[in-house]
Coordinates of C-alpha atoms in Angstrom, one line a residue:
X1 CA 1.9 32.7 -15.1
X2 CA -1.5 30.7 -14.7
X3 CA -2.0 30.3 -10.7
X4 CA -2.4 26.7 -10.3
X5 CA -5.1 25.4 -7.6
X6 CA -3.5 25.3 -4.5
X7 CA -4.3 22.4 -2.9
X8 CA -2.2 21.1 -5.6
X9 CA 0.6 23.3 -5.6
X10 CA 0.9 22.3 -2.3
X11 CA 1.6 18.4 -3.2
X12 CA 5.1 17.4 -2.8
X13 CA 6.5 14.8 -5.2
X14 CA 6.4 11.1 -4.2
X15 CA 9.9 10.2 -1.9
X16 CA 9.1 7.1 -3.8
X17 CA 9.3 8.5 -7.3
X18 CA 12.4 11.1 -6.3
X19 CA 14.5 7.9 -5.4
X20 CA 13.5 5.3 -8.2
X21 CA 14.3 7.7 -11.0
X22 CA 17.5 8.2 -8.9
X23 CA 18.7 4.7 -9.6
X24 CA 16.9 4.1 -13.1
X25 CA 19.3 7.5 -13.9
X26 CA 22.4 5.5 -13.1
X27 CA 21.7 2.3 -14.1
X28 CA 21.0 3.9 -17.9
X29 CA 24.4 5.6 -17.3
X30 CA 25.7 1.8 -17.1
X31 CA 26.9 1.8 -13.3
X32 CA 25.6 -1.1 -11.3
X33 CA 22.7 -0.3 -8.7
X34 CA 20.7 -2.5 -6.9
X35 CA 17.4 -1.3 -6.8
X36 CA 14.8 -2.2 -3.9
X37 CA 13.2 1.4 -4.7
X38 CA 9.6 0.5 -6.1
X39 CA 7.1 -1.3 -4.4
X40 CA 6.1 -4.3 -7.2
X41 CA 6.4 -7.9 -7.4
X42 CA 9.3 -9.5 -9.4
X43 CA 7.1 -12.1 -11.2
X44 CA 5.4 -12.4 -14.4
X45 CA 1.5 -12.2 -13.9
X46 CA 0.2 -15.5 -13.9
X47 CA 0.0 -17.5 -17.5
X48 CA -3.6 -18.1 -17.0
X49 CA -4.4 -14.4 -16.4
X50 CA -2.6 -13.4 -19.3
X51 CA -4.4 -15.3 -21.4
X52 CA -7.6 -14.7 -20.8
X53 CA -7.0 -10.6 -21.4
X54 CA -5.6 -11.8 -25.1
X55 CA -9.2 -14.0 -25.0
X56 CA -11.4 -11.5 -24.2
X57 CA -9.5 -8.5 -26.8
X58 CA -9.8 -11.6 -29.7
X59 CA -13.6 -11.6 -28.7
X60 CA -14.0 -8.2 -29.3
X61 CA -14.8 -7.6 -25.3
X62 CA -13.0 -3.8 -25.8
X63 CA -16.0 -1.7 -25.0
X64 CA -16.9 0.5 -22.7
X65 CA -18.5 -1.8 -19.7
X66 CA -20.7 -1.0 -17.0
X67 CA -19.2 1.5 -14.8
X68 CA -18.7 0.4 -11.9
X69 CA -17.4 -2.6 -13.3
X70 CA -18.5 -6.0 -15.2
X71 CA -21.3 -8.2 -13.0
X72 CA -19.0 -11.1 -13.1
X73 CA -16.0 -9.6 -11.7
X74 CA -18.1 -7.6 -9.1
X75 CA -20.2 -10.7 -8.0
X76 CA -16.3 -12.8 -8.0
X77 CA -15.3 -9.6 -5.9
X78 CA -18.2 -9.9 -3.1
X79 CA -18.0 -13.5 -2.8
X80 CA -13.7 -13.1 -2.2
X81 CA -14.9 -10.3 0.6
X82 CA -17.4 -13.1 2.3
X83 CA -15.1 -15.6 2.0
X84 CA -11.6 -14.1 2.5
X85 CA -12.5 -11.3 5.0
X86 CA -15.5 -11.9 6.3
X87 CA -17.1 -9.0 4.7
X88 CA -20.9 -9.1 3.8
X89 CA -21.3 -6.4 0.6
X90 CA -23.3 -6.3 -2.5
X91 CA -22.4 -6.0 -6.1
X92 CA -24.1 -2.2 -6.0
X93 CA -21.4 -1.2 -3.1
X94 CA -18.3 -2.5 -5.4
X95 CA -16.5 -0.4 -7.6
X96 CA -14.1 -1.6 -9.9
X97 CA -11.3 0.8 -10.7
X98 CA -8.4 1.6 -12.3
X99 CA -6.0 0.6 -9.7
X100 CA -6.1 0.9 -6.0
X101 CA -4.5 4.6 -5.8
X102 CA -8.1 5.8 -7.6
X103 CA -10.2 3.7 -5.7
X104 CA -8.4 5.1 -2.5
X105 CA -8.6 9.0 -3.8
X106 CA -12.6 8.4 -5.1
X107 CA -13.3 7.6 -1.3
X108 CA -11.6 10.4 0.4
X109 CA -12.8 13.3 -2.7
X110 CA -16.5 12.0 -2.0
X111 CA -16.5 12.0 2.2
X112 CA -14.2 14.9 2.7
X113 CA -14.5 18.6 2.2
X114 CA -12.6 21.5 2.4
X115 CA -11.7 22.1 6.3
X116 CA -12.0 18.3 7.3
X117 CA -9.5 16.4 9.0
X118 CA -8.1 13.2 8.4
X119 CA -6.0 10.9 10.8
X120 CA -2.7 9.3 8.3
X121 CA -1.0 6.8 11.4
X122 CA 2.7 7.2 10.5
X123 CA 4.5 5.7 9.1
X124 CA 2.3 5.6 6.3
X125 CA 2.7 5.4 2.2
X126 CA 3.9 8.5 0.8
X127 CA 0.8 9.3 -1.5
X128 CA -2.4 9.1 1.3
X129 CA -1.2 12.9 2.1
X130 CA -0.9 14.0 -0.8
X131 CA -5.1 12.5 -1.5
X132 CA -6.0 14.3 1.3
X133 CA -4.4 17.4 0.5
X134 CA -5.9 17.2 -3.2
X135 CA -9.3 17.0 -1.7
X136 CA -8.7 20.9 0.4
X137 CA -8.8 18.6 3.5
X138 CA -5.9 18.4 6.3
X139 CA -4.0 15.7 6.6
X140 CA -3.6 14.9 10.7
X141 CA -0.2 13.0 11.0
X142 CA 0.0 10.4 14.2
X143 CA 3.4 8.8 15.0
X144 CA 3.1 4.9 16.1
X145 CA 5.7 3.8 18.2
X146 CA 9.4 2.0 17.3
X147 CA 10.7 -0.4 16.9
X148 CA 7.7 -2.6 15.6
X149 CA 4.9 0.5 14.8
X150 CA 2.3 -1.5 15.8
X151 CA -1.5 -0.3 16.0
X152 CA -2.1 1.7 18.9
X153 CA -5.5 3.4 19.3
X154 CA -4.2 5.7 22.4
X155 CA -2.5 7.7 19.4
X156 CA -5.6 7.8 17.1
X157 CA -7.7 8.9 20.0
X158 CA -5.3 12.0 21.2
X159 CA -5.6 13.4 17.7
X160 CA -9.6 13.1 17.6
X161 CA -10.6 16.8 17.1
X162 CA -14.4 18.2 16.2
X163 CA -12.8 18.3 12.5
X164 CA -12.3 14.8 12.3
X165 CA -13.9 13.2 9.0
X166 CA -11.7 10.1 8.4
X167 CA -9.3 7.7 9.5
X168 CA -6.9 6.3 6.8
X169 CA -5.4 3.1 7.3
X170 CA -2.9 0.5 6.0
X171 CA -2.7 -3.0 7.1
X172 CA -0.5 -5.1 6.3
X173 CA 1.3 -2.0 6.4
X174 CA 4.1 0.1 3.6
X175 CA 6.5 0.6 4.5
X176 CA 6.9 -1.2 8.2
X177 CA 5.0 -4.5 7.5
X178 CA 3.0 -4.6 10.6
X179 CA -0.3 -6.4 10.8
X180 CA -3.0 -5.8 12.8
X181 CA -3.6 -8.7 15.8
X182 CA -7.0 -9.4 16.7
X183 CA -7.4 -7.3 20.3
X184 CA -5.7 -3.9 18.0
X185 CA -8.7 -4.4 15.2
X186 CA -11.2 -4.9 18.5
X187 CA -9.9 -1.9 20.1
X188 CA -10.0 0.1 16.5
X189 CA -13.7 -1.1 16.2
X190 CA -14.5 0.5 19.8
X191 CA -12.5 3.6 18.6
X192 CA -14.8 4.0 15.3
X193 CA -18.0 3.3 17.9
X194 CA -17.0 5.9 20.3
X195 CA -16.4 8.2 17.3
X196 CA -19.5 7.8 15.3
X197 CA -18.8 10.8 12.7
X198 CA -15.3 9.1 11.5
X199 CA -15.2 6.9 7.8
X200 CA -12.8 4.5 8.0
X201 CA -11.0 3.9 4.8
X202 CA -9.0 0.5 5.3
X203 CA -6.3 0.0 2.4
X204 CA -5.9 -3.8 2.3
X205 CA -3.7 -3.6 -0.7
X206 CA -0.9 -6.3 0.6
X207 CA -3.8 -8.6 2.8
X208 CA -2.7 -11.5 1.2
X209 CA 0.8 -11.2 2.0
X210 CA 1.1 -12.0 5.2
X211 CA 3.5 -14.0 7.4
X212 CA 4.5 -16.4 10.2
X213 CA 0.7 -17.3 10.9
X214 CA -0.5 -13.9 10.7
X215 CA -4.0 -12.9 9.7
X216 CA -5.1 -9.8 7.7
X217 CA -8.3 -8.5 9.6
X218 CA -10.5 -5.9 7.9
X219 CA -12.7 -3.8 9.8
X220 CA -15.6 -4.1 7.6
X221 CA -16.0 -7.7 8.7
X222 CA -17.1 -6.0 12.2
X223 CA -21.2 -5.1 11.4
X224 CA -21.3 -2.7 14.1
X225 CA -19.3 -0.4 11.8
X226 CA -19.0 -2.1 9.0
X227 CA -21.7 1.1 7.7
X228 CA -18.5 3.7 8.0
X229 CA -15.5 1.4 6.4
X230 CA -14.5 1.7 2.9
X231 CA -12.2 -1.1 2.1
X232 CA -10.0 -1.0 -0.7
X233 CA -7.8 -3.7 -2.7
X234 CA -6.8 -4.2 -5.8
X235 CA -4.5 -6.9 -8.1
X236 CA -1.0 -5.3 -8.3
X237 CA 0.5 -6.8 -5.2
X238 CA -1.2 -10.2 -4.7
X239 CA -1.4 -11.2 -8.7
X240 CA 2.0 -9.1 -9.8
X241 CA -0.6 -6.9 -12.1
X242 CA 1.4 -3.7 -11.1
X243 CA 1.1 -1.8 -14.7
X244 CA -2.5 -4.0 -15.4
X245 CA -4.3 -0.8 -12.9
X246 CA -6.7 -3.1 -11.8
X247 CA -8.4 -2.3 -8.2
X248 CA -11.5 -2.0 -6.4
X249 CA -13.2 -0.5 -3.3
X250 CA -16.0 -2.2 -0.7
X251 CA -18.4 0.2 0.9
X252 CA -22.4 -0.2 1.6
X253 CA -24.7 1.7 -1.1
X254 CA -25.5 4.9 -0.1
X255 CA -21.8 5.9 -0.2
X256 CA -21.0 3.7 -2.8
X257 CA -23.6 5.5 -4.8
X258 CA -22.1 8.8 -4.8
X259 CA -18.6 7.6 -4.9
X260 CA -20.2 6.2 -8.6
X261 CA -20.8 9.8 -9.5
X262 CA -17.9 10.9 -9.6
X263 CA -16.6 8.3 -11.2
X264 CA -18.7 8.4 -14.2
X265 CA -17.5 12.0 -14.6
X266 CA -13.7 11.2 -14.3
X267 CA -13.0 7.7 -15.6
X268 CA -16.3 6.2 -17.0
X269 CA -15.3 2.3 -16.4
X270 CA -12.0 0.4 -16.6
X271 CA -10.1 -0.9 -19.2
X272 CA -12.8 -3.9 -19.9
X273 CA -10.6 -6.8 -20.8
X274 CA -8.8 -6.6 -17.8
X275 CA -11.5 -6.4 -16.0
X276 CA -12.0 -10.1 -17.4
X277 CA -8.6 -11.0 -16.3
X278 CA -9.2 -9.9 -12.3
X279 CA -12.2 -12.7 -12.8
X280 CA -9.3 -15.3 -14.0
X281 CA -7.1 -13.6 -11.4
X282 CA -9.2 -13.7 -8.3
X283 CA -9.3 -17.7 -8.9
X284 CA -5.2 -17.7 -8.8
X285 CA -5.3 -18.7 -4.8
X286 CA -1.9 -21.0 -5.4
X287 CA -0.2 -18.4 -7.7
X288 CA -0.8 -16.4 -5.1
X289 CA 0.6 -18.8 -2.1
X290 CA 3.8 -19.6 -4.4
X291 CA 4.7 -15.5 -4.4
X292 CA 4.1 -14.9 -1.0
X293 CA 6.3 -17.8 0.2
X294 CA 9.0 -16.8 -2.1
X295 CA 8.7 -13.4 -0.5
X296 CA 8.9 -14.9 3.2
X297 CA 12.2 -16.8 2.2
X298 CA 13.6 -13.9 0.7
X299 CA 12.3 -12.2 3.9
X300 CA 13.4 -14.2 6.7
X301 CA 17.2 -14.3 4.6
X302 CA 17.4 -10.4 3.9
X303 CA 16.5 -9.7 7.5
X304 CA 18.9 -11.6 8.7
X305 CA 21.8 -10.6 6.7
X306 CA 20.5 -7.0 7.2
X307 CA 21.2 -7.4 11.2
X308 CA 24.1 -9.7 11.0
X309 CA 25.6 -6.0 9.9
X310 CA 27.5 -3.6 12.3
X311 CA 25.0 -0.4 12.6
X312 CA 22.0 -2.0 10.7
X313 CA 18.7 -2.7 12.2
X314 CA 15.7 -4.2 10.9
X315 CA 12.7 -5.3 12.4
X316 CA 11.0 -8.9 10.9
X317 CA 8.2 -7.9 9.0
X318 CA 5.3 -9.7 9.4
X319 CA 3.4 -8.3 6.4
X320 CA 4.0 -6.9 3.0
X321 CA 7.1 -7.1 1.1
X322 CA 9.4 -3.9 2.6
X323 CA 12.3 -4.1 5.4
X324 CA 12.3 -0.9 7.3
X325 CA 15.3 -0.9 8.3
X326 CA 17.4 1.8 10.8
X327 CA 21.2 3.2 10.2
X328 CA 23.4 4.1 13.3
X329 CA 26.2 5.8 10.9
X330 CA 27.3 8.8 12.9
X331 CA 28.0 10.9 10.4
X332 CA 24.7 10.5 8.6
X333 CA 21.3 11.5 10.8
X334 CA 19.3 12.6 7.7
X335 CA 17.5 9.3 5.7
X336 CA 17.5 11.4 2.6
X337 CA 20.9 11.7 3.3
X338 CA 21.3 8.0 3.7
X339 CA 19.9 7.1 0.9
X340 CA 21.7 9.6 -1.6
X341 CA 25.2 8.0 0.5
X342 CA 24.0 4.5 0.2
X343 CA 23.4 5.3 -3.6
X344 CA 26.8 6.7 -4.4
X345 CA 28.9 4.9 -2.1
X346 CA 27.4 1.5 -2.8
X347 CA 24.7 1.5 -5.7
X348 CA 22.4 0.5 -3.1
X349 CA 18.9 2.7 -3.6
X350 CA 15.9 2.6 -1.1
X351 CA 13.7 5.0 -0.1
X352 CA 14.2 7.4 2.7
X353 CA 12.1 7.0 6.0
X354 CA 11.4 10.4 5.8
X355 CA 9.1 10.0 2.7
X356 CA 6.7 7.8 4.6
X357 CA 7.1 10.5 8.2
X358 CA 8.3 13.1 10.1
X359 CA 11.4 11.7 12.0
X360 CA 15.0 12.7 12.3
X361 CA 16.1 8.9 12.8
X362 CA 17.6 7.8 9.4
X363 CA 15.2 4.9 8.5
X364 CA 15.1 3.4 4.6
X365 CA 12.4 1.2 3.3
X366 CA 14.0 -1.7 0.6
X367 CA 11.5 -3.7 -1.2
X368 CA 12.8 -6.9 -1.0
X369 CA 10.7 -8.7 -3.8
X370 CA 13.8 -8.8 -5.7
X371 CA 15.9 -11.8 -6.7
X372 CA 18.0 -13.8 -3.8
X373 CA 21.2 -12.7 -5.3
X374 CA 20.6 -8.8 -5.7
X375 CA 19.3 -8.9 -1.6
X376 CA 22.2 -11.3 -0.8
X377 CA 25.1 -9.1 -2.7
X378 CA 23.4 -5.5 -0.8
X379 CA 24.1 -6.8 2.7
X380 CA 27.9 -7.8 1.3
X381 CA 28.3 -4.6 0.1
X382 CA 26.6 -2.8 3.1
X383 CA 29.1 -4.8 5.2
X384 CA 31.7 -4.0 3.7
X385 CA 30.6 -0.1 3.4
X386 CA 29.8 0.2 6.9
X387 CA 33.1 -1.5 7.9
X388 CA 34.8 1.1 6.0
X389 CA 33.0 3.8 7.9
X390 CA 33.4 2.2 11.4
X391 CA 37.3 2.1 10.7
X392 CA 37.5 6.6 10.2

């Protein structure tokens, strides 16, 4: 038996992953699941996007490009930073990648080593361990507090150690949907100046799904630190580009510059026509607007229906498209165990709260960027389930 390296042995397999394969396994065995598993848009990419990635393979644009990504889209990328976010960045500190998971694991592989430690705020999506484990560093898990796991730099500030190399964060936030206010991103910009050794890497991935008035801050926009942030974003959420792998990462040059060399040794550039179609994309601002208040709709009547049920609570997110929502079932106090019974009992399949953290409380996460139907038929069903198991 080869010995494989160990900081991946160690990786556990993606909660996520377990769960959706779960219900794609039952639905191909022809029973009827409702699945709010995986964390992707329900529409079609936008027409106009589309098109112009059948444009540019007709042209011939199917090349290898530039590395770090095609001038145009890079330049369209910085000008979306200043004018979106309030971030000040040139084309030579943008990256274009192949998706926002390698744009988030090229950060932490070039600022880490083996030994560092890096702060994961829980509950946090399932794969930023696993990066960090990958890299030989130690992932630091922090526990923000119920019911609305909101920023709080009190926690970040007890975990501080002289091994601390990073800060990984997630705003608008999978799987709670919190959003960072304005004093929290204040106070997190005095933590990073008190801590000058820390890189921030900010994963901004759902920024532009945001409700109820709230605002997506991004720590780079703040130039007193703005040297130590990496931000990172990408298509799939915003644009419903999910299988396109089309993301990018923000940093200022001299770590954008060795970030690059590693690239160029692992991926080369990305897929070139698409990289044509995040240009078209980037100018999609009411394709965007359309989605996300579809999602709030389908928000604001899922979380309703969700606490209108005996034993079920769910805070309103004000970010992202996920209810994290809480069981009281007596019976059940494990959330992979709630899942599995949810799954069987109802053809209901989420994701279990322990895949995003360590707690004993049975939480699951349902994507609710599903049709009205599918999100009004699982609260029936959990109704009627749960009424069933209030009456043993």
């Amino acid at each position: 038996m080869i010995e494989i390296n160990k900081n991946i042995a160690g990786i556990l397999p993606s909660g996520t992953m377990v769960f959706s394969a779960k219900a794609k396994a039952l639905k191909e065995s022809g029973k009827r699941i409702l699945d709010f598993t995986a964390g992707e848009p329900d529409f079609d990419t936008p027409l106009s996007v589309c098109e112009e990635a059948v444009r540019s393979i007709r042209d011939g644009f199917t090349r290898y490009t530039s590395g770090s990504g095609i001038v145009q889209l890079r330049t369209s990328i910085c000008e979306k930073l200043r004018r979106d976010n309030g971030i000040e960045v040139s084309e030579d500190g943008v990256i274009v990648t192949p998706g926002g998971k390698d744009a988030l694991w090229l950060s932490l592989y070039t600022v880490l080593n083996v030994g560092d430690e890096v702060i994961i705020p829980d509950p946090s999506w399932v794969s930023y361990d696993a990066m960090v484990r990958s890299c030989g560093a130690i992932p630091v898990h922090v526990m923000f507090s119920a019911p609305d796991f909101t920023f709080d730099v009190a926690v970040l500030e007890r975990a501080v150690t002289s091994k601390t190399k990073a800060l990984v964060i997630n705003f608008p936030n999978n799987p709670t949907g919190a959003v960072m206010g304005r004093t929290q991103v204040e106070e997190l910009v005095l933590f990073m100046k008190r801590h000058r050794n820390i890189v921030l890497v900010s994963d901004e991935i759902y920024e532009k799904l945001v409700y109820d008035g709230a605002v997506n801050y991004s720590p780079a926009a703040f130039s007193e630190i703005a040297d130590r942030v990496i931000t990172v974003n990408g298509f799939s959420k915003s644009c419903a580009m999910t299988g396109w792998r089309l993301g990018y990462l923000a940093c200022n040059t001299d770590i954008a510059k060795y970030i690059y060399r590693i690239f160029q040794h692992t991926i080369t550039c990305t897929n070139s026509f698409v990289q044509r179609a995040g240009v078209e994309a980037l100018a999609c601002i009411s394709e965007t607007e359309k989605m996300r208040l579809s999602y709030q709709r389908r928000r604001d009547m899922f979380i309703t229906g969700l606490n209108s049920v005996h034993g079920v609570s769910a805070n309103l997110p004000h970010g992202a498209f996920y209810a994290w929502v809480k069981f009281n079932i007596p019976t059940i106090t494990s959330s992979a165990d709630l899942c599995n019974f949810l799954l069987e009992q109802a053809g209901i399949a989420g994701v279990p709260g322990s895949a995003f953290c360590k707690t004993d409380e049975p939480y699951v996460r349902f994507c609710f960027a599903a049709p009205k139907r599918e999100l009004s038929e699982a609260v029936s069903k959990l109704r009627f389930l749960l009424g069933s198991c209030s009456s043993l």
